[in-house]
Amino acid sequence: METLLFLAHVESDGSLATQAREALGAAREMADALSGAPLHVGVVGRDVAAAAGSIAGCGAARFLGVAGADFSQPRYASDAAAAEALCKAAAATVVIAPATSRWCRVLPGVAQRVGGRVDTHVTGISADGGAPSVTRWYYRQRMEATLTRAHRPWIIVLDPGCGAPWKGEAGAATVEVVPVKLSETCRRTTVTGVQAPPADQQTIRPDAGLLFVAGAGWTKTQPDGKVHAAEAAELILEFLRKAQASLGGSKSLVDLTGEGQAVLPFMTHLNQIGQTGATPRHPKGLSACCHGEEPHVVGWRFISERRAINLDPNCGWARGKADVLYVADAFAVLRRVNALLGEK
Amino acid sequence: MSDSIALERQTMEVDIVCVGFGPAMGGFLTTLSRGLVREDGAPLHESRSAPGLPLQVICYERADDVAFGVSGVVTRARGIRATFPDLDPSEIPLAASVAREKLVYLLDPVGASRRSATLMLADRLIRACRRALPTEDEALVLPHIPSFLRKEGGLLLSLGQFTQWVGAKLMASGAVQIWPGTPVATPLIEEKRVVGVRLIDQGTDRHGNPEAGFMPGMDIRAALTVVGDGPVGPIGRQLDEHFGLPEGYHQREWAVGTKMVVDLREDVELEPGTVLHTFGYPEPEIFGFMYVYPDQVASVGIFVPSWFESPIRASYRYLQHWMLHPYLWRYLQGGRLRSWGAKTLQESGRRGEPHLAGDGYARIGEGSGSTNVLTGSGVDEAWTTGTLLAEGVLGLLREGQPFTKEHLERAYVERRRGSWLEAESRVAGRARDGFQRGVLTGLLGMAVAGLTRGKLAVPGDPTPPHARVPSAEAYYRGKISGEEIARIRDECASRGLSLHDALMERCGWPAIPYDGKLLVSHQDALLLGGKVQAPPGYADHVVFLYPHLCETCGTRICIETCSGQAITPGESGLPAFDREKCVHCGACLWSCSQPRPGDLERTNIEFRAGTGGLHSAEN
Amino acid sequence: MTTGYQIVVCGGIVPDPLQTLDPVANPAGPTIKNEMMLPAVLDPWAAHALYEAAHLAKATPGSKVWLVSLGPKAKLQQVMMTVAQKVPFELVALDGQAGGFTDTYEVAALLAGAIQAIPGLDRSRLLVFGGWESASRGAGATLQMVGERLHVLDQFQGVDRLAIAADGSFQILERIEGGRHQVSTCAGPPAVLGWATGSLPEPPNNSQVGMANMRTVMPALHRAKPAKVGAEGVTFARVSLPSQRRDTRIVKDLPVGEIAREIVAWITGA
């Protein structure tokens, strides 16, 4: 019989993020599919009571918590100690956790500590045939594998957007506090804050409805034989502002940034999507002047509706990968789109 | 930034510096490295550049990996087998023994090919007698292959996999070093002596001006410089410019080879080791090949020669029409492109041979005129030039003799003159001259030369390629009016496109039915099959020397022939070059229709040392 | 910190990310079709880590860089021909499978063992670098396990910057959600840093660096011990390429104004 642990950390406001609720949904389903395997909840944070209460109706056998000022910051040493203590307290055989940056930093190390194994970039969990199995990515989202493991404990780190968030009754949950005493060596690191670009220069908007993917074509010679990088930059920024879109860049365009070529000044490695970049999730995606094939196009695998603007009708980025391809000059199209968005 | 720009050019001393890692250098380094150590592994020769250490031998290769050569190879492999007597093809991925050979004449199934009246008559005859002749799927399988073309007992290789295999063995020996990703910019010549090479400057803009992270290319000084950088290699070509070619020699015959490696359909029953050679289609001047490797993989390609007098030597497009020929398409349909590449072939053979050795340097490989133009064989010959040089060099090392012209002439050139390589290249010497007067005359000339062992040949006078490029108006006279060509030219220029697709389709070539797997756009082939890369911080290696010549050039064949669509219409008539798309095939270098002022053997395009190119190890 | 850092970079080799990759099922588990024929490169993130390590070592006299790499010997050798020209390092080679389907737990055990076996290693100067993910397994899990095995409790992932203060402490920027960075300070080594892209360009090829490195690279490759690595206890039910082929509607010859209107209507859901 498996013993399941749903592992979460609280947000700075003491709540549980949507992503955590997605992992809880998956854990709940797994527990049900394993005909009543006990599900425990483990929460880490400065104060975990509110978060535990918000999922009080999830049917957990126990609510465990590691709390206190030491555990408010996303720091490896303290988070690892807390997660280790929770895994052990729950005697968990299968641990399900959301792939937040905080958990990604620490859970593989926790697996090592508890003598277990870990799977990350998991997109699906099932219990067909009475044993847990996971589907996860390999080769940077280019290959998908379904596997089972003999080793326990097994820590499963679930990618965001892969399941419905758990919805259920809030209430009062009795949290058993698991004591964790940090040694001084665990306090050598202090998280001092978060650095983000100023709001007006923000180009990455994870919650945006639209991802705009700019390709290297923007900085190439245009039909008049000239490069129009400055105009491209203006058009794209104006579009992002008006459409409140998030910006992604193809590898070749992002790489140009480092080469002193005509570039878009606001494009950084953080914008890069694709094989060696991010694979963001947005309901819609519009690519313009992109060229490439599988390794690059993987960047908009998780975009539900996709359209592309490209002068080349046979472009590998668009054909077979987008729902609609507009064979047109992206400069001209974006200029008109911006004007139309301005009227709205 | 400023302190890095002030960097001094550094110098490093080695004993032997080698340029270009291809089959010739593979042969040279393999033979050399075996002679540098005793059986117990102790070095036989002490370095003069670094006393106390073994002989310092270093080889620089432009491409990012030693495996990035382009050639589907069928070879008798005499030289390679002499070096590796126990060679087992199964050790080398994609290698197979030659099992069967076919020579096939392809008829024109679409009616767009430019065929002479004689050829059209021959085609009609073949079609009329198709029940009596071995024809199938618009092709005539020749009942007999002349012995000089056969490769019985030979090997099929992927050049990339072969050089990778050789490179790994060499590196494991520890006797020599091979550094890929390091182009050599120029030879270092002091008076009449080559004293080493200069590596390419790094951290520059596209014009070669220092930028952030500038690092001047290092000078590598060596007692011996071995040049094996191929037909368009900058070091070999600069030596040719500096020292000239021997009297009466010239390099006027070239071809561009374009190929693909294809995963065949599961149900294609072609025995590994099958070799198909074709001629007659898509244009009579274009030859094709299909080599079948183990595991349902094949290498297919065409050669477009410099004597194909067309202003649009669009090899990629022609390759697609060739693949779509019914005789081949029955095998290729449903296949999938694995990799793609293109390369220039120096087809002057013996007549293009440069000075093979001089003070401090020796030339090996294709750039040394080793390709046999009668048998269509170059890899094994290149390999053999390397082994011959290595034997000579080892002799000089044993004798303690310096690498002077005199000693190298004795140790290497005389050895080469006495080898099978020389005997066969003399047979082949004039074998292709007939092609200067037409395809049929050329084929006849090859047969005559082959069958008489070179005693007889059909005469022909090779002219420089630039003298053989007609204007589009002249080429399409009677098919497309001058006004229409002008309109197409304007339209294509305004969209930054080359002309050949529009012109070919206007002449009846059907549009390519892209399937996203094997028939893909040229751009997709660059990404899907070639993985072309160009690391930042280097100067452009394709340079249009006299812009005014480009501005007034009528053909701009460089744009049409470019294998990577790296050369496109640019501002005020000067073509634009995009380093990120260049596959380093070098077709622009010899295809250019503008002779260089003051040097009629050369063109207005200079092909310098450059980084990047294809990233495929199986070509 | 006058004696400098001992920086150990864990860096595997991967098929060039631009290549077309197909999985194939073998009795021993999945692998990549033609894996030995594909051009290999040092994993892109590990390469960033290596350049950052070399940069830090250069700026901190007395420092030294090791590159610990697990891969088939022949492929390692091939990749080192390129990598060894970039920056000075000493190679520690492990001759074993480099594919993505091996398990992090086993890989980490091998890497940690190799690091512990480096003669003269001093924990008080130790920095373990690597890529935060790889282009093969892409799990982002190996370094943490290596760190645990070495009992290093200060670990950072998705690092884009490491700045050393006068007192020897670090400031570290790690990538977190929403295109932001988390800023931390750490008292000093030992620490584990999984690098994202950092900020350094690829160093130029340097023949002298290459010659110097080769003196240790070739012996290290000769010494490389066969390392058994797999995914014990893992049963792969299926490995596939996600096929997401869409029927693309190609809109040609539509006036720009019409295209713009269609796009705006689609974006705004009008």
XYZ file of N, CA, C and O in Angstrom, chain B residues 10-14 53 56 58 60 64-68 93-94 161 164 167-174 177-182 199 202-203 213 215 218 220 263 336 338 515-516 527-528 530-533 538 615-618, chain C residues 15-22 33-41 58 73-75 77-86 201-215 217-219 221-222 241 245 252-253:
440
model
N 49.843 36.571 -30.619
C 50.750 35.612 -29.988
C 51.318 34.637 -31.014
O 50.745 34.449 -32.082
N 52.416 34.045 -30.635
C 53.073 33.087 -31.523
C 53.294 31.790 -30.769
O 53.597 31.805 -29.574
N 53.095 30.709 -31.464
C 53.362 29.415 -30.856
C 54.227 28.605 -31.829
O 54.007 28.647 -33.033
N 55.193 27.903 -31.276
C 56.097 27.101 -32.114
C 55.684 25.636 -32.027
O 55.522 25.104 -30.930
N 55.512 25.000 -33.169
C 55.318 23.543 -33.198
C 56.267 22.990 -34.263
O 56.967 23.756 -34.932
N 60.250 17.433 -25.366
C 58.928 16.851 -25.633
C 58.981 16.085 -26.952
O 59.879 16.301 -27.765
N 55.964 17.833 -31.947
C 54.676 18.504 -31.768
C 53.993 18.648 -33.131
O 54.432 19.420 -33.982
N 50.330 19.415 -34.935
C 49.019 19.976 -34.627
C 48.285 20.249 -35.928
O 48.876 20.687 -36.913
N 44.755 21.948 -37.653
C 43.615 22.842 -37.470
C 42.549 22.570 -38.517
O 42.856 22.443 -39.705
N 33.307 22.798 -37.040
C 33.188 22.675 -35.593
C 33.469 21.273 -35.080
O 33.449 21.039 -33.884
N 33.655 20.340 -35.974
C 33.923 18.977 -35.556
C 34.737 18.316 -36.667
O 34.603 18.703 -37.824
N 35.516 17.326 -36.331
C 36.290 16.662 -37.378
C 35.395 15.825 -38.286
O 35.827 15.344 -39.313
N 34.145 15.671 -37.893
C 33.262 14.785 -38.657
C 32.430 15.515 -39.699
O 31.572 14.923 -40.311
N 32.658 16.807 -39.896
C 31.728 17.537 -40.742
C 32.193 17.683 -42.193
O 32.225 18.758 -42.746
N 30.272 3.495 -38.714
C 28.863 3.689 -39.023
C 28.672 4.102 -40.484
O 29.468 4.867 -41.027
N 27.641 3.599 -41.085
C 27.237 3.894 -42.466
C 28.187 3.322 -43.520
O 28.029 3.619 -44.697
N 31.409 10.211 -41.136
C 31.630 9.121 -40.192
C 33.042 8.554 -40.315
O 33.656 8.174 -39.332
N 35.471 10.957 -38.707
C 35.291 10.890 -37.258
C 35.992 9.651 -36.693
O 36.656 9.710 -35.659
N 39.683 10.299 -36.944
C 40.063 11.328 -35.956
C 40.134 10.752 -34.551
O 41.057 11.047 -33.787
N 39.157 9.909 -34.201
C 39.147 9.322 -32.854
C 40.372 8.438 -32.643
O 41.002 8.469 -31.590
N 40.711 7.654 -33.665
C 41.898 6.794 -33.546
C 43.155 7.649 -33.360
O 44.026 7.333 -32.561
N 43.216 8.732 -34.120
C 44.399 9.598 -34.046
C 44.525 10.249 -32.682
O 45.610 10.292 -32.095
N 43.403 10.777 -32.192
C 43.467 11.454 -30.897
C 43.840 10.472 -29.805
O 44.576 10.797 -28.886
N 43.319 9.243 -29.935
C 43.624 8.246 -28.914
C 45.110 7.885 -28.923
O 45.657 7.489 -27.903
N 45.752 8.044 -30.073
C 47.179 7.717 -30.133
C 47.995 8.713 -29.312
O 49.091 8.413 -28.860
N 47.455 9.907 -29.154
C 48.156 10.930 -28.369
C 49.356 11.520 -29.097
O 50.013 12.421 -28.587
N 47.672 16.273 -32.416
C 46.497 16.985 -31.904
C 45.681 17.502 -33.069
O 46.232 17.991 -34.049
N 44.375 17.392 -32.947
C 43.491 17.940 -33.980
C 42.551 18.919 -33.295
O 41.877 18.569 -32.328
N 42.528 20.130 -33.784
C 41.659 21.143 -33.195
C 40.611 21.610 -34.201
O 40.927 22.345 -35.130
N 39.363 21.156 -34.024
C 38.314 21.663 -34.911
C 37.890 23.072 -34.495
O 38.324 23.583 -33.460
N 37.042 23.677 -35.299
C 36.519 25.008 -34.981
C 37.587 26.075 -35.049
O 37.439 27.153 -34.471
N 38.675 25.803 -35.737
C 39.785 26.755 -35.770
C 40.252 26.999 -37.205
O 41.159 26.318 -37.678
N 46.248 31.889 -37.566
C 44.861 31.509 -37.329
C 43.965 32.732 -37.501
O 44.423 33.874 -37.479
N 39.590 36.476 -33.949
C 38.303 36.244 -33.286
C 37.870 37.518 -32.583
O 38.705 38.299 -32.146
N 36.556 37.667 -32.474
C 36.037 38.877 -31.836
C 36.088 40.087 -32.759
O 36.556 41.154 -32.374
N 36.076 41.524 -27.006
C 36.596 40.155 -26.972
C 37.523 39.848 -28.137
O 37.742 38.690 -28.472
N 40.477 38.853 -30.276
C 41.698 38.103 -30.050
C 42.364 37.861 -31.411
O 41.824 37.137 -32.244
N 46.394 33.595 -33.719
C 47.760 33.288 -33.311
C 48.603 32.878 -34.515
O 48.088 32.287 -35.465
N 51.193 30.351 -35.820
C 51.725 29.037 -35.473
C 52.912 28.801 -36.401
O 52.744 28.635 -37.605
N 16.520 8.506 -44.835
C 15.961 7.269 -44.274
C 14.962 6.736 -45.282
O 13.970 7.413 -45.574
N 12.727 10.071 -45.531
C 12.840 11.224 -44.646
C 14.260 11.776 -44.698
O 15.231 11.030 -44.622
N 17.538 13.105 -43.528
C 18.327 13.066 -42.275
C 19.332 14.192 -42.258
O 19.517 14.864 -41.255
N 6.635 17.888 -48.924
C 5.940 16.960 -48.034
C 6.388 17.113 -46.580
O 5.934 16.390 -45.703
N 7.303 18.045 -46.343
C 7.737 18.306 -44.972
C 8.678 17.237 -44.428
O 9.137 17.333 -43.293
N 17.998 23.972 -41.956
C 17.777 23.728 -40.535
C 17.597 22.248 -40.244
O 18.182 21.698 -39.323
N 16.795 21.606 -41.088
C 16.422 20.223 -40.832
C 17.576 19.280 -41.153
O 17.876 18.355 -40.428
N 20.858 20.315 -42.383
C 22.227 20.797 -42.379
C 22.673 21.362 -41.062
O 23.829 21.283 -40.713
N 21.730 21.919 -40.293
C 22.078 22.530 -39.005
C 23.220 23.524 -39.201
O 24.277 23.390 -38.595
N 23.006 24.457 -40.084
C 24.072 25.402 -40.381
C 24.268 26.343 -39.204
O 23.307 26.821 -38.618
N 25.522 26.566 -38.878
C 25.807 27.438 -37.747
C 26.921 28.395 -38.112
O 27.762 28.079 -38.948
N 33.281 36.672 -35.984
C 34.227 36.440 -37.068
C 33.837 37.283 -38.279
O 32.674 37.634 -38.453
N 26.509 21.280 -39.559
C 26.678 20.573 -38.298
C 26.069 19.193 -38.428
O 25.121 18.854 -37.750
N 26.581 18.433 -39.346
C 26.062 17.087 -39.523
C 27.239 16.152 -39.691
O 28.139 16.419 -40.472
N 27.208 15.082 -38.928
C 28.369 14.191 -38.915
C 28.200 13.007 -39.838
O 29.006 12.116 -39.837
N 27.124 12.991 -40.623
C 26.921 11.775 -41.417
C 26.942 12.048 -42.905
O 26.648 11.171 -43.696
N 23.738 15.273 -27.517
C 23.687 15.453 -28.967
C 23.456 16.945 -29.248
O 22.697 17.584 -28.523
N 24.117 17.474 -30.235
C 23.911 18.862 -30.612
C 22.404 19.162 -30.612
O 21.644 18.487 -31.298
N 21.962 20.128 -29.798
C 20.515 20.339 -29.659
C 19.787 20.623 -30.969
O 18.580 20.510 -31.040
N 20.513 20.981 -32.008
C 19.844 21.254 -33.277
C 19.499 19.986 -34.047
O 18.750 20.017 -35.006
N 20.059 18.862 -33.632
C 19.842 17.647 -34.404
C 18.435 17.100 -34.203
O 17.796 17.335 -33.183
N 18.001 16.344 -35.183
C 16.715 15.670 -35.078
C 16.903 14.434 -34.207
O 17.791 13.631 -34.465
N 16.105 14.312 -33.168
C 16.272 13.196 -32.235
C 15.049 12.288 -32.268
O 13.925 12.757 -32.215
N 15.311 10.995 -32.368
C 14.245 9.996 -32.315
C 14.582 8.992 -31.228
O 15.699 8.491 -31.194
N 18.103 7.199 -31.397
C 18.492 6.568 -32.664
C 19.790 7.203 -33.172
O 19.915 8.429 -33.166
N 20.701 6.385 -33.598
C 21.983 6.848 -34.154
C 22.777 7.717 -33.183
O 23.498 8.621 -33.602
N 22.618 7.484 -31.902
C 23.211 8.394 -30.917
C 24.713 8.590 -31.132
O 25.220 9.712 -31.014
N 25.404 7.511 -31.460
C 26.853 7.645 -31.616
C 27.226 8.379 -32.905
O 28.360 8.795 -33.083
N 26.264 8.515 -33.807
C 26.571 9.205 -35.063
C 26.256 10.690 -35.011
O 26.714 11.456 -35.843
N 25.458 11.074 -34.056
C 25.085 12.494 -33.986
C 26.255 13.297 -33.431
O 26.948 12.849 -32.531
N 26.460 14.501 -33.952
C 27.511 15.338 -33.379
C 27.182 15.635 -31.910
O 26.027 15.907 -31.587
N 28.177 15.532 -31.071
C 27.941 15.796 -29.653
C 28.587 17.131 -29.269
O 29.561 17.557 -29.897
N 28.014 17.759 -28.283
C 28.595 19.000 -27.756
C 28.576 18.928 -26.233
O 27.841 18.124 -25.661
N 40.057 32.924 -13.097
C 41.026 33.891 -13.610
C 41.079 35.129 -12.708
O 42.144 35.701 -12.465
N 33.879 7.227 -23.920
C 35.222 7.789 -24.050
C 35.466 8.429 -25.426
O 35.991 9.534 -25.531
N 35.044 7.708 -26.480
C 35.306 8.213 -27.837
C 34.611 9.553 -28.069
O 35.163 10.471 -28.674
N 33.383 9.653 -27.562
C 32.632 10.896 -27.754
C 33.209 12.021 -26.892
O 33.279 13.174 -27.311
N 36.216 12.378 -26.016
C 37.451 12.805 -26.660
C 37.154 13.793 -27.784
O 37.779 14.840 -27.910
N 36.133 13.453 -28.557
C 35.751 14.303 -29.681
C 35.300 15.688 -29.195
O 35.709 16.713 -29.732
N 34.485 15.690 -28.162
C 33.976 16.978 -27.661
C 35.118 17.794 -27.054
O 35.176 19.014 -27.212
N 36.034 17.101 -26.388
C 37.129 17.823 -25.735
C 38.038 18.520 -26.742
O 38.680 19.516 -26.427
N 38.067 18.003 -27.980
C 38.876 18.666 -29.005
C 38.420 20.112 -29.179
O 39.204 20.984 -29.507
N 37.159 20.344 -29.001
C 36.655 21.716 -29.136
C 36.707 22.446 -27.802
O 37.215 23.565 -27.715
N 36.199 21.798 -26.759
C 36.056 22.475 -25.470
C 37.416 22.879 -24.891
O 37.561 23.962 -24.310
N 38.392 22.021 -25.099
C 39.696 22.276 -24.472
C 40.398 23.503 -25.040
O 41.393 23.956 -24.478
N 39.897 24.035 -26.142
C 40.510 25.255 -26.686
C 39.968 26.507 -26.028
O 40.439 27.604 -26.283
N 38.902 26.338 -25.244
C 38.183 27.514 -24.750
C 38.806 28.087 -23.483
O 39.120 29.273 -23.433
N 29.963 35.499 -22.822
C 29.904 34.895 -24.157
C 30.847 33.696 -24.225
O 31.706 33.525 -23.356
N 30.670 32.889 -25.259
C 31.562 31.757 -25.447
C 32.969 32.283 -25.699
O 33.171 33.137 -26.549
N 33.958 31.806 -24.956
C 35.312 32.334 -25.165
C 35.846 31.924 -26.542
O 35.457 30.879 -27.063
N 36.727 32.728 -27.104
C 37.313 32.343 -28.391
C 38.215 31.122 -28.222
O 38.644 30.810 -27.120
N 38.465 30.466 -29.336
C 39.398 29.339 -29.296
C 40.808 29.869 -29.099
O 41.202 30.836 -29.730
N 41.550 29.228 -28.222
C 42.893 29.682 -27.938
C 43.837 28.481 -28.016
O 43.734 27.545 -27.240
N 44.723 28.532 -28.990
C 45.593 27.376 -29.235
C 46.481 27.057 -28.051
O 46.758 25.890 -27.765
N 46.948 28.105 -27.363
C 47.836 27.829 -26.233
C 47.085 27.143 -25.100
O 47.599 26.225 -24.472
N 45.852 27.598 -24.867
C 45.021 26.933 -23.870
C 44.812 25.480 -24.282
O 44.921 24.557 -23.471
N 44.547 25.283 -25.568
C 44.326 23.932 -26.074
C 45.526 23.040 -25.855
O 45.408 21.908 -25.369
N 46.701 23.546 -26.199
C 47.923 22.751 -26.038
C 48.143 22.396 -24.565
O 48.495 21.268 -24.234
N 47.921 23.393 -23.704
C 48.144 23.156 -22.273
C 47.135 22.151 -21.740
O 47.483 21.210 -21.024
N 45.852 22.331 -22.103
C 44.826 21.404 -21.611
C 45.076 19.990 -22.090
O 44.828 19.023 -21.369
N 45.523 19.864 -23.336
C 45.651 18.533 -23.916
C 46.637 17.680 -23.143
O 46.540 16.456 -23.156
N 47.565 18.321 -22.448
C 48.525 17.536 -21.661
C 47.815 16.768 -20.548
O 48.300 15.742 -20.109
N 44.191 16.332 -20.688
C 42.961 15.725 -21.211
C 43.219 14.303 -21.707
O 42.484 13.372 -21.369
N 44.264 14.141 -22.501
C 44.501 12.804 -23.047
C 44.807 11.782 -21.949
O 44.200 10.706 -21.945
N 45.701 12.096 -20.991
C 45.897 11.126 -19.902
C 44.615 10.859 -19.114
O 44.357 9.715 -18.733
N 41.616 10.853 -20.258
C 40.784 9.951 -21.050
C 41.331 8.527 -20.990
O 40.581 7.567 -20.923
N 42.661 8.408 -21.001
C 43.251 7.076 -20.881
C 42.900 6.450 -19.538
O 42.635 5.266 -19.442
N 7.892 10.718 -29.440
C 7.955 12.136 -29.782
C 6.530 12.629 -29.783
O 5.675 12.018 -30.425
N 1.121 17.620 -35.011
C 0.987 18.185 -36.338
C -0.386 18.838 -36.469
O -1.406 18.243 -36.172
N -2.764 33.490 -47.925
C -1.879 34.175 -48.878
C -2.682 35.260 -49.569
O -3.901 35.145 -49.709
N -1.986 36.255 -50.054
C -2.605 37.276 -50.900
C -3.779 38.002 -50.246
O -4.672 38.498 -50.926
